[in-house]
Amino acid sequence: MQFSTADMQFMRTAMELAERGQFTVAPNPLVGCVIVSADGRIIGQGWHTAFGQAHAEVEAYQSVSSADQPLLAESTWYVTLEPCNHVGQTPACAALIERIPPKRVVIGIRDSNPAVDGGGTERLRAAGIQVDVGCLEHELAWQNRRFLWNAETKRPWVVLKWAESRDGFMDGRPQQERKPGAGGFPITAETARPLTHTWRALEQGIVVGANTALVDTPQLGVRSIEAPSPRIVLLDPDGLINMEHALIQRNDDLIYVVGPTNSPAKKHSCHWEVKEGLDTLLERLYAEFNLSSLLIEGGATVLNDFLKHDAWNEIKCWRSPAATGGGLPAPSIPDHSLPLPHGIASSGQLGVDAWTNRLHSRHASD
Ligand code: AOF
Ligand code: ZN
């Protein structure tokens, strides 16, 4: 299907609206909707604002003024995701559209949720509405990469994140100084913080290993931007952490991943042994804790494990202009990794620090 320039412009507006839900909709998809009158005027627009809240189509419909209501019968709806055909936490959008019904619905991507999966499109067509699917589909698949990956693999989307010195170290101290309670070793300047916190806010869980928790006692929250903090996932399969540790004391909804022999009486614990493998851990974090994406913050051992097992989708990395001259070596970005698709910036600079964002080569067509 060839879409017109106007179709693509309206869909792009819907995509931009969808993006406004970036910190709040997970594990739901990002969805935007624009309603256009027969003479090409936007008469309604909306987006899915947060998990559990109204869907984009409902928001868009409710934004249509009473003066414009008579135009709905001849309107075209641009929706970034196939309208749902099921009653979840909210009623089915396909039912709302069917009742109107508009002349045409243009859809970005199919909803891979098994409860929908083409059913919304079929229902609208059965109601006599012209439905065209696939407008800006590649860009929209990228926007909803986490949601689509979840449906395909039943695992969270995994982003590896670290900061390294110009000469490739994550921590410039000699090993004997990296002991419990030593505190964090800053690599980036203060100016990098808002972007680092944005990276956190974009994912649903932040993973940190026991050694980093013990040495750095990081806070791992989102403080420098307006967005909710993700859940913290503390990996402690060898039971090294004391229950008095600040991360555990401060975070009631922390997910504590611990080996079966060291089971603590903790509300949200997940039993896992290293020998079960990272894939099993990821499946469990998705199925039992509903985590659709993870930011792996370290330390080096945890990051290298994810790299070694190829259990990652994106890498986000800071490089500072200063050299430490030694310390804890940072992981390496795999040679096969790709820049981001669709002309999205894969590198940049904030203050003195440079950042890089790479994608796993399995997503080559995204
Ligand atoms: C749409 N428009 O804006 C969104 C859709 O629990 P619920 O009712 O919020 O349903 C969530 C599911 O609905 C989600 O997994 C996905 O299949 C679809 N999301 N559909 O028509 C929207 N957010
Ligand atoms: Zn819906």
GROMACS .gro file of C-alpha atoms and ligand atoms in nm:
model
  390
    1MET     CA    1   0.000   0.000   0.000
    2GLN     CA    2   0.134   0.344  -0.099
    3PHE     CA    3   0.055   0.611   0.155
    4SER     CA    4   0.023   0.975   0.051
    5THR     CA    5   0.245   1.251   0.189
    6ALA     CA    6  -0.054   1.378   0.387
    7ASP     CA    7  -0.109   1.030   0.536
    8MET     CA    8   0.253   1.017   0.646
    9GLN     CA    9   0.242   1.366   0.794
   10PHE     CA   10  -0.066   1.289   1.002
   11MET     CA   11   0.082   0.959   1.114
   12ARG     CA   12   0.401   1.137   1.214
   13THR     CA   13   0.196   1.372   1.430
   14ALA     CA   14   0.033   1.067   1.589
   15MET     CA   15   0.379   0.917   1.647
   16GLU     CA   16   0.499   1.236   1.817
   17LEU     CA   17   0.192   1.236   2.041
   18ALA     CA   18   0.256   0.871   2.130
   19GLU     CA   19   0.608   0.960   2.245
   20ARG     CA   20   0.462   1.175   2.525
   21GLY     CA   21   0.383   0.853   2.711
   22GLN     CA   22   0.746   0.742   2.706
   23PHE     CA   23   0.798   0.738   3.084
   24THR     CA   24   0.457   0.614   3.191
   25VAL     CA   25   0.291   0.362   2.955
   26ALA     CA   26   0.511   0.054   3.000
   27PRO     CA   27   0.452  -0.236   2.976
   28ASN     CA   28   0.182  -0.108   2.739
   29PRO     CA   29   0.279   0.025   2.395
   30LEU     CA   30   0.319   0.392   2.300
   31VAL     CA   31   0.011   0.489   2.101
   32GLY     CA   32  -0.102   0.815   1.941
   33CYS     CA   33  -0.414   0.900   1.742
   34VAL     CA   34  -0.510   1.189   1.516
   35ILE     CA   35  -0.861   1.242   1.372
   36VAL     CA   36  -0.874   1.437   1.045
   37SER     CA   37  -1.186   1.584   0.879
   38ALA     CA   38  -1.264   1.531   0.510
   39ASP     CA   39  -1.114   1.873   0.432
   40GLY     CA   40  -0.783   1.782   0.597
   41ARG     CA   41  -0.814   1.954   0.936
   42ILE     CA   42  -0.711   1.785   1.262
   43ILE     CA   43  -1.031   1.778   1.469
   44GLY     CA   44  -0.911   1.544   1.742
   45GLN     CA   45  -0.589   1.410   1.889
   46GLY     CA   46  -0.483   1.200   2.183
   47TRP     CA   47  -0.231   0.954   2.318
   48HIS     CA   48  -0.207   0.676   2.572
   49THR     CA   49  -0.081   0.870   2.872
   50ALA     CA   50  -0.014   0.595   3.128
   51PHE     CA   51  -0.059   0.226   3.198
   52GLY     CA   52  -0.418   0.160   3.296
   53GLN     CA   53  -0.542   0.490   3.153
   54ALA     CA   54  -0.763   0.555   2.848
   55HIS     CA   55  -0.634   0.445   2.508
   56ALA     CA   56  -0.520   0.696   2.247
   57GLU     CA   57  -0.835   0.659   2.035
   58VAL     CA   58  -1.060   0.739   2.331
   59GLU     CA   59  -0.853   1.045   2.419
   60ALA     CA   60  -0.865   1.163   2.057
   61TYR     CA   61  -1.240   1.106   2.029
   62GLN     CA   62  -1.306   1.297   2.351
   63SER     CA   63  -1.102   1.591   2.227
   64VAL     CA   64  -1.334   1.651   1.929
   65SER     CA   65  -1.541   1.966   1.992
   66SER     CA   66  -1.920   1.943   1.972
   67ALA     CA   67  -1.909   2.173   1.667
   68ASP     CA   68  -1.688   1.920   1.488
   69GLN     CA   69  -1.884   1.607   1.591
   70PRO     CA   70  -2.085   1.601   1.264
   71LEU     CA   71  -1.756   1.575   1.071
   72LEU     CA   72  -1.669   1.239   1.232
   73ALA     CA   73  -1.869   1.034   0.980
   74GLU     CA   74  -1.644   1.151   0.695
   75SER     CA   75  -1.322   1.154   0.900
   76THR     CA   76  -0.999   0.957   0.876
   77TRP     CA   77  -0.834   0.826   1.191
   78TYR     CA   78  -0.456   0.785   1.211
   79VAL     CA   79  -0.358   0.541   1.485
   80THR     CA   80   0.002   0.432   1.539
   81LEU     CA   81  -0.107   0.085   1.663
   82GLU     CA   82  -0.395  -0.134   1.550
   83PRO     CA   83  -0.702  -0.043   1.762
   84CYS     CA   84  -0.763  -0.304   2.028
   85ASN     CA   85  -1.048  -0.549   2.001
   86HIS     CA   86  -1.049  -0.673   2.358
   87VAL     CA   87  -1.170  -0.546   2.692
   88GLY     CA   88  -0.859  -0.509   2.909
   89GLN     CA   89  -0.835  -0.243   3.177
   90THR     CA   90  -1.027  -0.027   2.929
   91PRO     CA   91  -1.303  -0.101   2.670
   92ALA     CA   92  -1.221  -0.205   2.313
   93CYS     CA   93  -1.123   0.085   2.086
   94ALA     CA   94  -1.247  -0.100   1.775
   95ALA     CA   95  -1.596  -0.098   1.931
   96LEU     CA   96  -1.582   0.280   1.980
   97ILE     CA   97  -1.470   0.337   1.619
   98GLU     CA   98  -1.728   0.091   1.483
   99ARG     CA   99  -2.008   0.285   1.651
  100ILE     CA  100  -1.914   0.612   1.480
  101PRO     CA  101  -1.807   0.485   1.210
  102PRO     CA  102  -1.551   0.705   1.028
  103LYS     CA  103  -1.477   0.665   0.658
  104ARG     CA  104  -1.120   0.542   0.691
  105VAL     CA  105  -0.872   0.425   0.955
  106VAL     CA  106  -0.498   0.434   0.883
  107ILE     CA  107  -0.292   0.210   1.112
  108GLY     CA  108   0.082   0.214   1.170
  109ILE     CA  109   0.160  -0.132   1.302
  110ARG     CA  110  -0.035  -0.444   1.389
  111ASP     CA  111  -0.087  -0.509   1.761
  112SER     CA  112   0.107  -0.828   1.835
  113ASN     CA  113  -0.080  -0.880   2.163
  114PRO     CA  114  -0.245  -1.223   2.105
  115ALA     CA  115  -0.573  -1.074   2.232
  116VAL     CA  116  -0.573  -0.836   1.932
  117ASP     CA  117  -0.334  -0.956   1.658
  118GLY     CA  118  -0.530  -0.846   1.352
  119GLY     CA  119  -0.871  -0.873   1.523
  120GLY     CA  120  -0.911  -0.495   1.553
  121THR     CA  121  -0.846  -0.447   1.182
  122GLU     CA  122  -1.087  -0.725   1.086
  123ARG     CA  123  -1.360  -0.583   1.303
  124LEU     CA  124  -1.328  -0.235   1.151
  125ARG     CA  125  -1.331  -0.376   0.797
  126ALA     CA  126  -1.636  -0.584   0.880
  127ALA     CA  127  -1.806  -0.258   0.981
  128GLY     CA  128  -1.747  -0.124   0.628
  129ILE     CA  129  -1.460   0.110   0.720
  130GLN     CA  130  -1.164   0.138   0.482
  131VAL     CA  131  -0.862   0.025   0.684
  132ASP     CA  132  -0.506   0.073   0.557
  133VAL     CA  133  -0.225  -0.082   0.759
  134GLY     CA  134   0.149  -0.010   0.751
  135CYS     CA  135   0.188   0.369   0.737
  136LEU     CA  136   0.538   0.452   0.877
  137GLU     CA  137   0.553   0.094   1.001
  138HIS     CA  138   0.932   0.076   1.036
  139GLU     CA  139   0.958   0.391   1.242
  140LEU     CA  140   0.663   0.287   1.454
  141ALA     CA  141   0.809  -0.060   1.510
  142TRP     CA  142   1.120   0.116   1.638
  143GLN     CA  143   0.915   0.340   1.867
  144ASN     CA  144   0.747   0.031   2.013
  145ARG     CA  145   1.056  -0.190   2.005
  146ARG     CA  146   1.017  -0.291   2.369
  147PHE     CA  147   0.650  -0.391   2.330
  148LEU     CA  148   0.714  -0.588   2.009
  149TRP     CA  149   1.023  -0.759   2.154
  150ASN     CA  150   0.824  -0.859   2.464
  151ALA     CA  151   0.551  -1.018   2.253
  152GLU     CA  152   0.806  -1.200   2.037
  153THR     CA  153   1.045  -1.329   2.306
  154LYS     CA  154   0.858  -1.303   2.638
  155ARG     CA  155   1.164  -1.122   2.775
  156PRO     CA  156   1.242  -0.762   2.866
  157TRP     CA  157   1.425  -0.534   2.621
  158VAL     CA  158   1.778  -0.503   2.764
  159VAL     CA  159   1.991  -0.186   2.756
  160LEU     CA  160   2.350  -0.206   2.881
  161LYS     CA  161   2.482   0.116   3.028
  162TRP     CA  162   2.816   0.226   3.157
  163ALA     CA  163   3.051   0.525   3.176
  164GLU     CA  164   3.420   0.497   3.095
  165SER     CA  165   3.727   0.716   3.107
  166ARG     CA  166   3.906   0.819   2.788
  167ASP     CA  167   4.143   0.525   2.839
  168GLY     CA  168   3.860   0.274   2.896
  169PHE     CA  169   3.816   0.234   3.273
  170MET     CA  170   3.487   0.230   3.469
  171ASP     CA  171   3.655   0.295   3.802
  172GLY     CA  172   4.000   0.450   3.829
  173ARG     CA  173   4.084   0.310   4.172
  174PRO     CA  174   4.316   0.015   4.227
  175GLN     CA  175   4.135  -0.303   4.330
  176GLN     CA  176   4.225  -0.281   4.700
  177GLU     CA  177   4.044   0.054   4.720
  178ARG     CA  178   3.725  -0.083   4.564
  179LYS     CA  179   3.598  -0.230   4.888
  180PRO     CA  180   3.252  -0.224   5.053
  181GLY     CA  181   3.139   0.125   5.144
  182ALA     CA  182   3.409   0.296   4.934
  183GLY     CA  183   3.142   0.491   4.740
  184GLY     CA  184   3.098   0.558   4.370
  185PHE     CA  185   3.379   0.668   4.139
  186PRO     CA  186   3.249   0.952   3.922
  187ILE     CA  187   3.345   0.933   3.555
  188THR     CA  188   3.105   1.182   3.398
  189ALA     CA  189   3.047   1.545   3.496
  190GLU     CA  190   2.723   1.676   3.656
  191THR     CA  191   2.609   1.798   3.315
  192ALA     CA  192   2.565   1.437   3.198
  193ARG     CA  193   2.314   1.357   3.473
  194PRO     CA  194   1.984   1.461   3.310
  195LEU     CA  195   2.050   1.230   3.014
  196THR     CA  196   2.167   0.946   3.241
  197HIS     CA  197   1.844   0.984   3.439
  198THR     CA  198   1.641   0.992   3.117
  199TRP     CA  199   1.804   0.662   3.020
  200ARG     CA  200   1.689   0.522   3.355
  201ALA     CA  201   1.336   0.658   3.329
  202LEU     CA  202   1.288   0.502   2.985
  203GLU     CA  203   1.322   0.148   3.119
  204GLN     CA  204   1.113  -0.035   3.372
  205GLY     CA  205   1.387  -0.189   3.582
  206ILE     CA  206   1.746  -0.098   3.673
  207VAL     CA  207   1.975  -0.395   3.730
  208VAL     CA  208   2.276  -0.377   3.959
  209GLY     CA  209   2.507  -0.651   4.083
  210ALA     CA  210   2.588  -0.719   4.449
  211ASN     CA  211   2.950  -0.605   4.423
  212THR     CA  212   2.859  -0.266   4.281
  213ALA     CA  213   2.585  -0.232   4.541
  214LEU     CA  214   2.841  -0.302   4.814
  215VAL     CA  215   3.123  -0.082   4.688
  216ASP     CA  216   2.935   0.211   4.532
  217THR     CA  217   2.605   0.208   4.729
  218PRO     CA  218   2.440   0.380   4.432
  219GLN     CA  219   2.098   0.547   4.461
  220LEU     CA  220   1.984   0.451   4.111
  221GLY     CA  221   1.682   0.684   4.116
  222VAL     CA  222   1.558   0.940   3.866
  223ARG     CA  223   1.615   1.277   4.028
  224SER     CA  224   1.714   1.529   3.766
  225ILE     CA  225   1.411   1.497   3.536
  226GLU     CA  226   1.034   1.478   3.598
  227ALA     CA  227   0.971   1.104   3.561
  228PRO     CA  228   0.900   0.807   3.784
  229SER     CA  229   1.197   0.596   3.901
  230PRO     CA  230   1.209   0.238   3.771
  231ARG     CA  231   1.218  -0.063   4.002
  232ILE     CA  232   1.561  -0.171   4.115
  233VAL     CA  233   1.667  -0.530   4.049
  234LEU     CA  234   1.952  -0.633   4.279
  235LEU     CA  235   2.142  -0.942   4.161
  236ASP     CA  236   2.282  -1.125   4.460
  237PRO     CA  237   2.291  -1.496   4.370
  238ASP     CA  238   2.571  -1.561   4.624
  239GLY     CA  239   2.390  -1.388   4.909
  240LEU     CA  240   2.657  -1.120   4.972
  241ILE     CA  241   2.420  -0.843   5.073
  242ASN     CA  242   2.308  -0.770   5.423
  243MET     CA  243   1.939  -0.679   5.463
  244GLU     CA  244   2.046  -0.351   5.624
  245HIS     CA  245   2.200  -0.235   5.294
  246ALA     CA  246   2.072   0.112   5.194
  247LEU     CA  247   1.934  -0.007   4.858
  248ILE     CA  248   1.718  -0.265   5.032
  249GLN     CA  249   1.614  -0.037   5.316
  250ARG     CA  250   1.522   0.251   5.086
  251ASN     CA  251   1.333   0.066   4.812
  252ASP     CA  252   1.019  -0.120   4.917
  253ASP     CA  253   0.957  -0.251   4.570
  254LEU     CA  254   1.316  -0.361   4.504
  255ILE     CA  255   1.335  -0.699   4.331
  256TYR     CA  256   1.591  -0.909   4.511
  257VAL     CA  257   1.742  -1.182   4.294
  258VAL     CA  258   1.903  -1.438   4.518
  259GLY     CA  259   2.015  -1.803   4.505
  260PRO     CA  260   1.776  -2.060   4.658
  261THR     CA  261   2.010  -2.147   4.945
  262ASN     CA  262   2.032  -1.786   5.065
  263SER     CA  263   1.661  -1.707   5.056
  264PRO     CA  264   1.587  -1.401   5.264
  265ALA     CA  265   1.236  -1.322   5.381
  266LYS     CA  266   1.188  -1.042   5.131
  267LYS     CA  267   0.864  -0.932   4.972
  268HIS     CA  268   0.980  -0.928   4.612
  269SER     CA  269   1.240  -1.197   4.580
  270CYS     CA  270   1.325  -1.393   4.272
  271HIS     CA  271   1.518  -1.716   4.315
  272TRP     CA  272   1.783  -1.770   4.053
  273GLU     CA  273   2.121  -1.939   4.033
  274VAL     CA  274   2.392  -1.826   3.792
  275LYS     CA  275   2.400  -2.177   3.641
  276GLU     CA  276   2.036  -2.138   3.530
  277GLY     CA  277   2.156  -1.874   3.282
  278LEU     CA  278   2.060  -1.517   3.203
  279ASP     CA  279   1.783  -1.621   2.966
  280THR     CA  280   1.598  -1.786   3.252
  281LEU     CA  281   1.643  -1.478   3.469
  282LEU     CA  282   1.509  -1.254   3.193
  283GLU     CA  283   1.208  -1.480   3.133
  284ARG     CA  284   1.132  -1.471   3.503
  285LEU     CA  285   1.166  -1.094   3.538
  286TYR     CA  286   0.922  -1.055   3.250
  287ALA     CA  287   0.670  -1.321   3.353
  288GLU     CA  288   0.672  -1.276   3.731
  289PHE     CA  289   0.752  -0.907   3.768
  290ASN     CA  290   0.607  -0.768   3.446
  291LEU     CA  291   0.931  -0.587   3.359
  292SER     CA  292   0.920  -0.501   2.989
  293SER     CA  293   1.266  -0.344   2.979
  294LEU     CA  294   1.583  -0.327   3.185
  295LEU     CA  295   1.878  -0.089   3.212
  296ILE     CA  296   2.184  -0.287   3.322
  297GLU     CA  297   2.393  -0.040   3.523
  298GLY     CA  298   2.675  -0.270   3.624
  299GLY     CA  299   2.918  -0.347   3.745
  300ALA     CA  300   3.169  -0.471   3.494
  301THR     CA  301   3.108  -0.841   3.571
  302VAL     CA  302   2.732  -0.813   3.522
  303LEU     CA  303   2.772  -0.610   3.202
  304ASN     CA  304   3.026  -0.857   3.064
  305ASP     CA  305   2.793  -1.150   3.144
  306PHE     CA  306   2.513  -0.991   2.944
  307LEU     CA  307   2.754  -0.923   2.658
  308LYS     CA  308   2.901  -1.276   2.668
  309HIS     CA  309   2.556  -1.434   2.656
  310ASP     CA  310   2.441  -1.194   2.387
  311ALA     CA  311   2.152  -1.103   2.618
  312TRP     CA  312   2.117  -0.738   2.518
  313ASN     CA  313   1.942  -0.513   2.267
  314GLU     CA  314   2.098  -0.168   2.308
  315ILE     CA  315   2.411  -0.015   2.459
  316LYS     CA  316   2.432   0.334   2.606
  317CYS     CA  317   2.776   0.446   2.704
  318TRP     CA  318   2.945   0.763   2.829
  319ARG     CA  319   3.307   0.849   2.763
  320SER     CA  320   3.474   1.124   2.962
  321PRO     CA  321   3.766   1.329   2.827
  322ALA     CA  322   3.983   1.243   3.130
  323ALA     CA  323   4.207   0.937   3.158
  324THR     CA  324   4.234   0.741   3.486
  325GLY     CA  325   4.555   0.562   3.391
  326GLY     CA  326   4.429   0.228   3.527
  327GLY     CA  327   4.156   0.068   3.739
  328LEU     CA  328   3.860  -0.150   3.644
  329PRO     CA  329   3.844  -0.206   3.266
  330ALA     CA  330   3.512  -0.111   3.103
  331PRO     CA  331   3.340  -0.359   2.870
  332SER     CA  332   3.385  -0.316   2.496
  333ILE     CA  333   3.109  -0.228   2.255
  334PRO     CA  334   3.086  -0.530   2.017
  335ASP     CA  335   3.213  -0.462   1.666
  336HIS     CA  336   2.892  -0.597   1.515
  337SER     CA  337   2.673  -0.337   1.690
  338LEU     CA  338   2.482  -0.089   1.473
  339PRO     CA  339   2.398   0.279   1.488
  340LEU     CA  340   2.032   0.360   1.556
  341PRO     CA  341   1.794   0.345   1.258
  342HIS     CA  342   1.582   0.615   1.091
  343GLY     CA  343   1.842   0.888   1.125
  344ILE     CA  344   1.816   0.896   1.506
  345ALA     CA  345   2.138   1.028   1.663
  346SER     CA  346   2.367   0.748   1.784
  347SER     CA  347   2.620   0.974   1.948
  348GLY     CA  348   2.646   1.319   2.095
  349GLN     CA  349   2.803   1.531   2.362
  350LEU     CA  350   2.668   1.685   2.680
  351GLY     CA  351   2.907   1.920   2.854
  352VAL     CA  352   3.251   1.759   2.831
  353ASP     CA  353   3.123   1.401   2.809
  354ALA     CA  354   3.044   1.211   2.489
  355TRP     CA  355   2.769   0.948   2.464
  356THR     CA  356   2.713   0.660   2.226
  357ASN     CA  357   2.394   0.458   2.168
  358ARG     CA  358   2.430   0.132   1.969
  359LEU     CA  359   2.189  -0.138   1.866
  360HIS     CA  360   2.235  -0.515   1.848
  361SER     CA  361   2.290  -0.639   1.492
  362ARG     CA  362   1.988  -0.873   1.517
  363HIS     CA  363   1.775  -0.558   1.478
  364ALA     CA  364   1.938  -0.471   1.146
  365SER     CA  365   1.608  -0.410   0.965
  366ASP     CA  366   1.443  -0.200   1.239
  367AOF     C1  367  -0.512   0.071   2.152
  367AOF     N1  368  -0.486   0.199   2.189
  367AOF     O1  369  -0.379   0.348   2.314
  367AOF     C2  370  -0.325   0.121   2.346
  367AOF     C3  371  -0.351  -0.012   2.303
  367AOF     O2  372  -0.520  -0.311   2.964
  367AOF     P1  373  -0.556  -0.217   2.856
  367AOF     O3  374  -0.704  -0.205   2.831
  367AOF     O4  375  -0.491  -0.081   2.865
  367AOF     O5  376  -0.502  -0.283   2.719
  367AOF     C4  377  -0.364  -0.292   2.695
  367AOF     C5  378  -0.342  -0.355   2.562
  367AOF     O6  379  -0.412  -0.280   2.462
  367AOF     C6  380  -0.197  -0.355   2.518
  367AOF     O7  381  -0.129  -0.474   2.556
  367AOF     C7  382  -0.209  -0.346   2.367
  367AOF     O8  383  -0.241  -0.470   2.309
  367AOF     C8  384  -0.329  -0.254   2.352
  367AOF     N2  385  -0.284  -0.114   2.359
  367AOF     N3  386  -0.443  -0.031   2.205
  367AOF     O9  387  -0.602   0.048   2.071
  367AOF     C9  388  -0.396   0.228   2.282
  367AOF     N4  389  -0.237   0.147   2.445
  368ZN      ZN  390  -0.762   0.031   2.268
   0.00000   0.00000   0.00000
